[in-house]
Amino acid sequence: MVDNLKKPEMLKYFMSGYFNQSVSWSDLEGLATDFKEREPKSMVKQLISELKMLQDVLQKGDKETWREIEKYVHEYSMRYLDFEDGPEFINTVLKAIQ
């Protein structure tokens, strides 16, 4: 990945197992809450860390890195996460799991 970023494994897990293409954006907060309640705290902490890394990518306006992350996540979840949708996604999930 660009700038030697780690592959977001927990984001991939969350999006393939919870927020895949079969669910609506309106379900995101509830799915994130389910993730927090069902998964080990270590996994929740890892997802928080990865989401904060994504926030940094967004704040830098680094669309190239975002596209690489999006391709990686899409491969497993069949869901696209556009750069423009990133802030809403990140803020909703962080609010639910922190």
Coordinates of C-alpha atoms in Angstrom, one line a residue:
M1 CA 0.0 0.0 0.0
V2 CA 1.1 3.6 -0.5
D3 CA 3.3 5.0 2.3
N4 CA 3.8 1.6 3.7
L5 CA 0.4 1.6 5.5
K6 CA -0.7 -1.6 7.1
K7 CA -3.5 -3.4 5.4
P8 CA -6.6 -2.7 7.5
E9 CA -7.4 -6.3 8.4
M10 CA -10.1 -5.5 11.0
L11 CA -11.8 -3.0 8.7
K12 CA -11.9 -5.8 6.1
Y13 CA -13.4 -8.1 8.7
F14 CA -16.0 -5.5 9.8
M15 CA -17.0 -4.8 6.2
S16 CA -17.1 -8.4 5.1
G17 CA -18.9 -9.7 8.2
Y18 CA -21.1 -6.8 9.3
F19 CA -21.3 -4.0 6.7
N20 CA -21.2 -5.9 3.4
Q21 CA -23.2 -5.0 0.3
S22 CA -26.3 -6.8 1.5
V23 CA -27.0 -4.2 4.2
S24 CA -28.1 -0.5 4.1
W25 CA -26.1 2.5 5.2
S26 CA -29.0 3.2 7.6
D27 CA -28.0 0.0 9.5
L28 CA -24.3 1.0 9.9
E29 CA -24.6 2.4 13.5
G30 CA -26.4 -0.7 14.7
L31 CA -24.0 -3.0 13.0
A32 CA -21.1 -1.2 14.6
T33 CA -22.8 -1.6 18.0
D34 CA -23.2 -5.3 17.3
F35 CA -19.5 -5.6 16.5
K36 CA -18.6 -3.9 19.8
E37 CA -20.9 -6.2 21.8
R38 CA -19.9 -9.5 20.1
E39 CA -16.2 -9.2 19.3
P40 CA -13.3 -9.3 21.7
K41 CA -12.1 -5.9 23.0
S42 CA -8.8 -6.4 21.2
M43 CA -10.6 -6.5 17.9
V44 CA -12.6 -3.4 18.7
K45 CA -9.4 -1.6 19.6
Q46 CA -7.8 -2.6 16.4
L47 CA -10.8 -1.4 14.4
I48 CA -10.6 2.0 16.2
S49 CA -6.9 2.2 15.4
E50 CA -7.5 1.5 11.7
L51 CA -10.4 4.0 11.5
K52 CA -8.1 6.7 13.0
M53 CA -5.5 5.8 10.3
L54 CA -8.2 6.3 7.7
Q55 CA -9.1 9.7 9.3
D56 CA -5.5 10.7 8.7
V57 CA -5.6 9.6 5.1
L58 CA -8.8 11.7 4.6
Q59 CA -7.4 14.7 6.4
K60 CA -4.3 14.6 4.2
G61 CA -6.6 14.4 1.1
D62 CA -4.7 11.3 0.0
K63 CA -7.1 9.9 -2.5
E64 CA -4.5 7.5 -4.0
T65 CA -4.1 5.7 -0.7
W66 CA -7.8 5.8 -0.1
R67 CA -8.4 4.1 -3.5
E68 CA -5.9 1.4 -2.5
I69 CA -7.7 0.8 0.8
E70 CA -11.1 0.8 -0.9
K71 CA -9.9 -1.8 -3.5
Y72 CA -8.6 -4.0 -0.7
V73 CA -11.8 -3.8 1.3
H74 CA -14.0 -4.2 -1.7
E75 CA -12.3 -7.4 -2.7
Y76 CA -13.7 -9.0 0.5
S77 CA -16.9 -7.1 1.2
M78 CA -18.1 -6.2 -2.3
R79 CA -18.8 -2.7 -0.8
Y80 CA -17.3 0.4 -2.2
L81 CA -16.3 3.1 0.3
D82 CA -15.9 6.3 -1.7
F83 CA -13.5 9.1 -0.5
E84 CA -16.6 11.4 -0.1
D85 CA -18.4 8.8 2.1
G86 CA -15.3 8.2 4.3
P87 CA -16.0 10.8 7.0
E88 CA -19.6 9.7 7.6
F89 CA -18.6 6.0 7.7
I90 CA -15.7 6.6 10.1
N91 CA -17.6 9.0 12.4
T92 CA -20.6 6.7 12.6
V93 CA -18.6 3.6 13.4
L94 CA -16.3 5.4 15.9
K95 CA -19.3 6.9 17.7
A96 CA -20.8 3.4 18.1
I97 CA -17.7 1.5 19.2
Q98 CA -15.8 4.0 21.4

